[in-house]
Amino acid sequence: MIRFLWMDVMILMACLPAHAQDFSMMSDWTQQQMLNDNLQRNLANSGIRPPASNRPPAYAIGPGIRTPRGMTGTPMPVGATSTYRSSPQVTTRVRAQFVEFIRQTSGDKAAAAVGAELQRRDYLQLWATHAAQDGLRLGDVADAFTAYWVENWQMANAANEVAPAQVQAVRRQVSSTLLSNPSFTRLNDAQKQEMAEVFIYNQVVQDANYVGAMQRGDKALMQKIGDASVQRFRKEMNLDLRQLALTDNGFLPRR
């Protein structure tokens, strides 16, 4: 969450542009394909609906499946899990792609600075240390997306603190969503690791931008970053973050 990285992103802040795009590198399996349809179906059971202007058709086409909107997701296969066994080779590849993403979006100087900082410090382990405060851990896609989702909600709603029980409730929502998606359950360890680490790097970048704006008292930039979170989830997940309330039962419609 935003409280994760307060002082720890100070050096990285200097390397990054004031407002960055999201980093994505999954070519065969996009986060949107993995989450959108099942997320909508699962959250619909809690009364959450997508924005009226952006609702999916009666039949939403997922990755290889066609399911009537409003039905519950596919039952979880026996033994399905969102955990993965990490590989240093995958971490090296994702990190290199992240630095290249910074080069393409922010130039050679920023890429060199970010690359040097990522060599100096293990930001995945840094994320894990802070995520543990809310019972989340490295090595699980559900944990990585939970932190990413809650943080985007915080930025969209200018909410600085959340309770661990609330984070764990969201994790249960996310886990159910992932494990009821047949395409996700077919991912191998490397694909799951890539997906999780992309979420983590995006969260670190968002932390750096938002915390920097907070420390400078730049309310205009904080609003801009919060608006970007809303736009991101409208586009990728078909959800309005400002219409959700974070509760001990996870995300529910704001009353």
CSV table of C-alpha atoms in Angstrom, one decimal:
chain,number,residue,atom,x,y,z
A,1,MET,CA,0.0,0.0,0.0
A,2,ILE,CA,1.0,3.6,-0.1
A,3,ARG,CA,2.4,3.3,3.5
A,4,PHE,CA,4.7,0.5,2.3
A,5,LEU,CA,7.6,2.4,0.8
A,6,TRP,CA,7.6,5.9,2.4
A,7,MET,CA,11.3,6.4,2.8
A,8,ASP,CA,12.5,3.5,0.7
A,9,VAL,CA,11.5,4.9,-2.6
A,10,MET,CA,13.4,8.2,-2.1
A,11,ILE,CA,16.3,7.3,-4.3
A,12,LEU,CA,14.1,5.7,-7.0
A,13,MET,CA,11.9,8.9,-7.1
A,14,ALA,CA,14.8,10.9,-8.4
A,15,CYS,CA,15.2,8.4,-11.3
A,16,LEU,CA,11.6,8.4,-12.5
A,17,PRO,CA,9.4,10.8,-14.4
A,18,ALA,CA,6.8,12.8,-12.5
A,19,HIS,CA,4.0,10.6,-13.9
A,20,ALA,CA,4.7,7.2,-15.5
A,21,GLN,CA,2.7,4.8,-17.6
A,22,ASP,CA,2.2,1.2,-16.5
A,23,PHE,CA,4.8,-1.4,-17.4
A,24,SER,CA,3.6,-4.5,-19.1
A,25,MET,CA,5.5,-7.3,-20.8
A,26,MET,CA,3.2,-10.4,-20.9
A,27,SER,CA,2.7,-11.0,-24.6
A,28,ASP,CA,0.6,-14.2,-24.5
A,29,TRP,CA,-1.3,-13.6,-21.2
A,30,THR,CA,-2.4,-10.1,-20.4
A,31,GLN,CA,-3.5,-9.0,-17.0
A,32,GLN,CA,-6.8,-7.7,-18.4
A,33,GLN,CA,-7.6,-11.1,-20.0
A,34,MET,CA,-6.7,-12.9,-16.7
A,35,LEU,CA,-8.8,-10.8,-14.5
A,36,ASN,CA,-11.5,-8.7,-16.2
A,37,ASP,CA,-14.3,-11.2,-16.9
A,38,ASN,CA,-14.0,-13.2,-13.7
A,39,LEU,CA,-13.5,-10.2,-11.5
A,40,GLN,CA,-16.7,-8.7,-12.8
A,41,ARG,CA,-18.6,-12.0,-12.2
A,42,ASN,CA,-17.2,-12.5,-8.7
A,43,LEU,CA,-17.7,-8.9,-7.5
A,44,ALA,CA,-21.2,-8.9,-9.0
A,45,ASN,CA,-22.2,-11.3,-6.1
A,46,SER,CA,-21.3,-8.4,-3.7
A,47,GLY,CA,-23.5,-5.9,-5.7
A,48,ILE,CA,-20.6,-4.2,-7.5
A,49,ARG,CA,-21.4,-3.3,-11.1
A,50,PRO,CA,-19.2,-1.7,-13.8
A,51,PRO,CA,-19.9,1.9,-14.8
A,52,ALA,CA,-23.2,2.1,-16.8
A,53,SER,CA,-21.4,3.6,-19.8
A,54,ASN,CA,-18.8,0.8,-19.8
A,55,ARG,CA,-20.6,-2.4,-19.2
A,56,PRO,CA,-19.6,-5.6,-21.0
A,57,PRO,CA,-22.0,-7.3,-23.5
A,58,ALA,CA,-24.4,-10.0,-22.2
A,59,TYR,CA,-21.8,-12.5,-23.1
A,60,ALA,CA,-18.2,-11.6,-22.2
A,61,ILE,CA,-15.4,-13.3,-24.1
A,62,GLY,CA,-12.6,-14.4,-21.9
A,63,PRO,CA,-9.4,-16.2,-22.9
A,64,GLY,CA,-10.8,-19.2,-24.6
A,65,ILE,CA,-14.1,-19.2,-22.8
A,66,ARG,CA,-17.6,-17.6,-23.4
A,67,THR,CA,-19.6,-17.1,-20.2
A,68,PRO,CA,-22.9,-15.4,-19.6
A,69,ARG,CA,-22.4,-12.2,-17.6
A,70,GLY,CA,-23.4,-12.5,-14.0
A,71,MET,CA,-22.7,-16.3,-13.7
A,72,THR,CA,-20.2,-17.4,-11.1
A,73,GLY,CA,-16.7,-18.3,-12.4
A,74,THR,CA,-15.6,-21.8,-13.4
A,75,PRO,CA,-15.0,-24.0,-10.4
A,76,MET,CA,-11.4,-24.1,-9.1
A,77,PRO,CA,-9.5,-27.1,-10.3
A,78,VAL,CA,-8.3,-29.4,-7.5
A,79,GLY,CA,-4.9,-28.3,-6.3
A,80,ALA,CA,-5.0,-24.9,-8.2
A,81,THR,CA,-2.9,-22.3,-6.6
A,82,SER,CA,-1.7,-18.7,-7.3
A,83,THR,CA,1.7,-19.4,-5.9
A,84,TYR,CA,4.8,-20.0,-8.0
A,85,ARG,CA,8.4,-21.2,-7.6
A,86,SER,CA,10.7,-18.2,-8.4
A,87,SER,CA,13.5,-18.3,-10.9
A,88,PRO,CA,16.4,-15.8,-10.9
A,89,GLN,CA,16.4,-15.9,-14.7
A,90,VAL,CA,12.8,-14.7,-14.8
A,91,THR,CA,13.5,-11.9,-12.3
A,92,THR,CA,16.5,-10.8,-14.4
A,93,ARG,CA,14.5,-10.8,-17.6
A,94,VAL,CA,11.6,-8.8,-16.0
A,95,ARG,CA,14.0,-6.3,-14.5
A,96,ALA,CA,15.8,-5.8,-17.8
A,97,GLN,CA,12.5,-5.3,-19.6
A,98,PHE,CA,11.5,-2.8,-16.9
A,99,VAL,CA,14.6,-0.8,-17.5
A,100,GLU,CA,14.0,-0.9,-21.2
A,101,PHE,CA,10.5,0.3,-20.6
A,102,ILE,CA,11.9,3.3,-18.6
A,103,ARG,CA,14.3,4.0,-21.5
A,104,GLN,CA,11.4,4.0,-24.0
A,105,THR,CA,9.2,6.3,-21.9
A,106,SER,CA,11.7,8.5,-20.1
A,107,GLY,CA,15.0,8.3,-22.0
A,108,ASP,CA,18.5,6.9,-21.6
A,109,LYS,CA,19.5,8.9,-18.5
A,110,ALA,CA,16.4,7.8,-16.5
A,111,ALA,CA,16.9,4.2,-17.6
A,112,ALA,CA,20.6,4.2,-16.6
A,113,ALA,CA,19.7,5.6,-13.2
A,114,VAL,CA,16.9,3.1,-12.6
A,115,GLY,CA,19.1,0.2,-13.8
A,116,ALA,CA,21.8,1.2,-11.4
A,117,GLU,CA,19.3,1.5,-8.5
A,118,LEU,CA,17.8,-1.9,-9.2
A,119,GLN,CA,21.2,-3.4,-9.2
A,120,ARG,CA,22.0,-1.7,-5.9
A,121,ARG,CA,18.9,-2.7,-4.1
A,122,ASP,CA,16.4,-5.6,-4.4
A,123,TYR,CA,13.1,-3.9,-4.7
A,124,LEU,CA,11.2,-7.2,-4.8
A,125,GLN,CA,12.5,-8.1,-1.4
A,126,LEU,CA,11.8,-4.5,-0.3
A,127,TRP,CA,8.2,-5.0,-1.4
A,128,ALA,CA,8.0,-8.3,0.4
A,129,THR,CA,9.3,-6.8,3.7
A,130,HIS,CA,6.6,-4.1,3.7
A,131,ALA,CA,3.9,-6.3,2.3
A,132,ALA,CA,4.4,-8.7,5.2
A,133,GLN,CA,2.8,-6.0,7.4
A,134,ASP,CA,-0.5,-6.9,5.8
A,135,GLY,CA,0.1,-10.6,5.6
A,136,LEU,CA,1.1,-10.6,1.9
A,137,ARG,CA,4.1,-12.3,0.5
A,138,LEU,CA,6.3,-12.6,-2.5
A,139,GLY,CA,5.8,-15.7,-4.6
A,140,ASP,CA,2.0,-15.4,-5.0
A,141,VAL,CA,0.2,-13.6,-7.9
A,142,ALA,CA,-2.9,-13.0,-5.7
A,143,ASP,CA,-0.7,-11.2,-3.1
A,144,ALA,CA,0.9,-9.1,-5.8
A,145,PHE,CA,-2.3,-8.1,-7.4
A,146,THR,CA,-4.0,-7.4,-4.0
A,147,ALA,CA,-1.3,-4.9,-3.1
A,148,TYR,CA,-1.5,-3.3,-6.5
A,149,TRP,CA,-5.4,-3.0,-6.4
A,150,VAL,CA,-5.5,-1.7,-2.9
A,151,GLU,CA,-2.8,0.9,-3.6
A,152,ASN,CA,-4.6,2.1,-6.7
A,153,TRP,CA,-7.8,2.4,-4.7
A,154,GLN,CA,-5.9,4.4,-2.0
A,155,MET,CA,-4.5,6.8,-4.7
A,156,ALA,CA,-7.9,7.2,-6.3
A,157,ASN,CA,-9.5,8.0,-3.0
A,158,ALA,CA,-6.7,9.8,-1.2
A,159,ALA,CA,-6.8,7.2,1.6
A,160,ASN,CA,-3.4,6.9,3.4
A,161,GLU,CA,-4.0,3.9,5.6
A,162,VAL,CA,-5.8,0.5,5.4
A,163,ALA,CA,-6.2,-2.3,8.0
A,164,PRO,CA,-4.5,-5.7,7.4
A,165,ALA,CA,-7.9,-7.4,7.8
A,166,GLN,CA,-9.2,-5.3,4.9
A,167,VAL,CA,-6.2,-6.3,2.7
A,168,GLN,CA,-6.7,-9.9,3.5
A,169,ALA,CA,-10.3,-9.7,2.6
A,170,VAL,CA,-9.4,-8.3,-0.8
A,171,ARG,CA,-6.8,-11.1,-1.2
A,172,ARG,CA,-9.6,-13.6,-0.8
A,173,GLN,CA,-11.6,-11.9,-3.5
A,174,VAL,CA,-8.5,-11.8,-5.8
A,175,SER,CA,-7.6,-15.5,-5.1
A,176,SER,CA,-11.1,-16.6,-6.0
A,177,THR,CA,-11.0,-14.6,-9.2
A,178,LEU,CA,-7.7,-16.0,-10.4
A,179,LEU,CA,-8.4,-19.6,-9.5
A,180,SER,CA,-11.8,-19.6,-11.2
A,181,ASN,CA,-10.1,-18.5,-14.5
A,182,PRO,CA,-9.1,-21.6,-16.6
A,183,SER,CA,-6.4,-19.6,-18.4
A,184,PHE,CA,-4.8,-18.6,-15.2
A,185,THR,CA,-4.7,-22.1,-13.8
A,186,ARG,CA,-2.9,-23.2,-16.9
A,187,LEU,CA,0.0,-20.8,-16.4
A,188,ASN,CA,3.4,-22.2,-15.4
A,189,ASP,CA,5.6,-20.9,-12.7
A,190,ALA,CA,7.5,-18.6,-15.0
A,191,GLN,CA,4.4,-17.0,-16.3
A,192,LYS,CA,2.9,-16.5,-12.8
A,193,GLN,CA,6.2,-15.0,-11.6
A,194,GLU,CA,6.3,-12.6,-14.6
A,195,MET,CA,2.7,-11.5,-13.9
A,196,ALA,CA,3.4,-10.9,-10.2
A,197,GLU,CA,6.6,-9.1,-10.7
A,198,VAL,CA,5.1,-6.8,-13.3
A,199,PHE,CA,2.4,-5.9,-10.8
A,200,ILE,CA,5.1,-5.2,-8.2
A,201,TYR,CA,7.3,-3.0,-10.4
A,202,ASN,CA,4.2,-1.0,-11.4
A,203,GLN,CA,3.3,-0.6,-7.7
A,204,VAL,CA,6.9,0.6,-6.9
A,205,VAL,CA,6.7,3.2,-9.7
A,206,GLN,CA,3.3,4.4,-8.5
A,207,ASP,CA,4.6,4.6,-4.9
A,208,ALA,CA,7.5,6.7,-6.0
A,209,ASN,CA,5.3,9.1,-8.0
A,210,TYR,CA,2.6,9.5,-5.3
A,211,VAL,CA,4.9,9.6,-2.3
A,212,GLY,CA,7.0,12.2,-4.0
A,213,ALA,CA,3.9,14.4,-4.7
A,214,MET,CA,2.8,14.0,-1.1
A,215,GLN,CA,6.1,15.0,0.3
A,216,ARG,CA,6.2,18.1,-2.0
A,217,GLY,CA,2.6,19.0,-1.1
A,218,ASP,CA,1.8,18.8,-4.8
A,219,LYS,CA,-2.0,18.3,-4.6
A,220,ALA,CA,-2.5,18.8,-8.3
A,221,LEU,CA,-0.1,15.9,-9.1
A,222,MET,CA,-1.7,13.7,-6.4
A,223,GLN,CA,-5.1,14.3,-8.0
A,224,LYS,CA,-3.6,13.6,-11.5
A,225,ILE,CA,-2.1,10.3,-10.3
A,226,GLY,CA,-5.4,9.4,-8.5
A,227,ASP,CA,-7.4,10.1,-11.7
A,228,ALA,CA,-4.9,7.9,-13.6
A,229,SER,CA,-5.7,5.1,-11.2
A,230,VAL,CA,-9.4,5.5,-11.9
A,231,GLN,CA,-8.8,5.5,-15.6
A,232,ARG,CA,-6.5,2.5,-15.4
A,233,PHE,CA,-9.1,0.3,-13.6
A,234,ARG,CA,-11.9,1.5,-15.8
A,235,LYS,CA,-10.0,0.4,-18.8
A,236,GLU,CA,-8.4,-2.8,-17.6
A,237,MET,CA,-10.9,-4.1,-15.0
A,238,ASN,CA,-14.1,-2.2,-15.9
A,239,LEU,CA,-14.3,-1.0,-12.3
A,240,ASP,CA,-14.7,2.5,-10.9
A,241,LEU,CA,-12.4,2.7,-7.9
A,242,ARG,CA,-14.2,5.7,-6.5
A,243,GLN,CA,-17.4,3.7,-6.3
A,244,LEU,CA,-15.8,1.0,-4.1
A,245,ALA,CA,-15.5,1.0,-0.3
A,246,LEU,CA,-12.7,-1.0,1.3
A,247,THR,CA,-14.2,-3.0,4.2
A,248,ASP,CA,-13.4,-6.0,6.4
A,249,ASN,CA,-15.3,-8.0,3.7
A,250,GLY,CA,-13.1,-6.7,0.9
A,251,PHE,CA,-14.3,-4.2,-1.8
A,252,LEU,CA,-18.0,-3.4,-1.7
A,253,PRO,CA,-20.2,-0.8,-3.4
A,254,ARG,CA,-19.8,2.6,-1.8
A,255,ARG,CA,-23.1,3.6,0.0
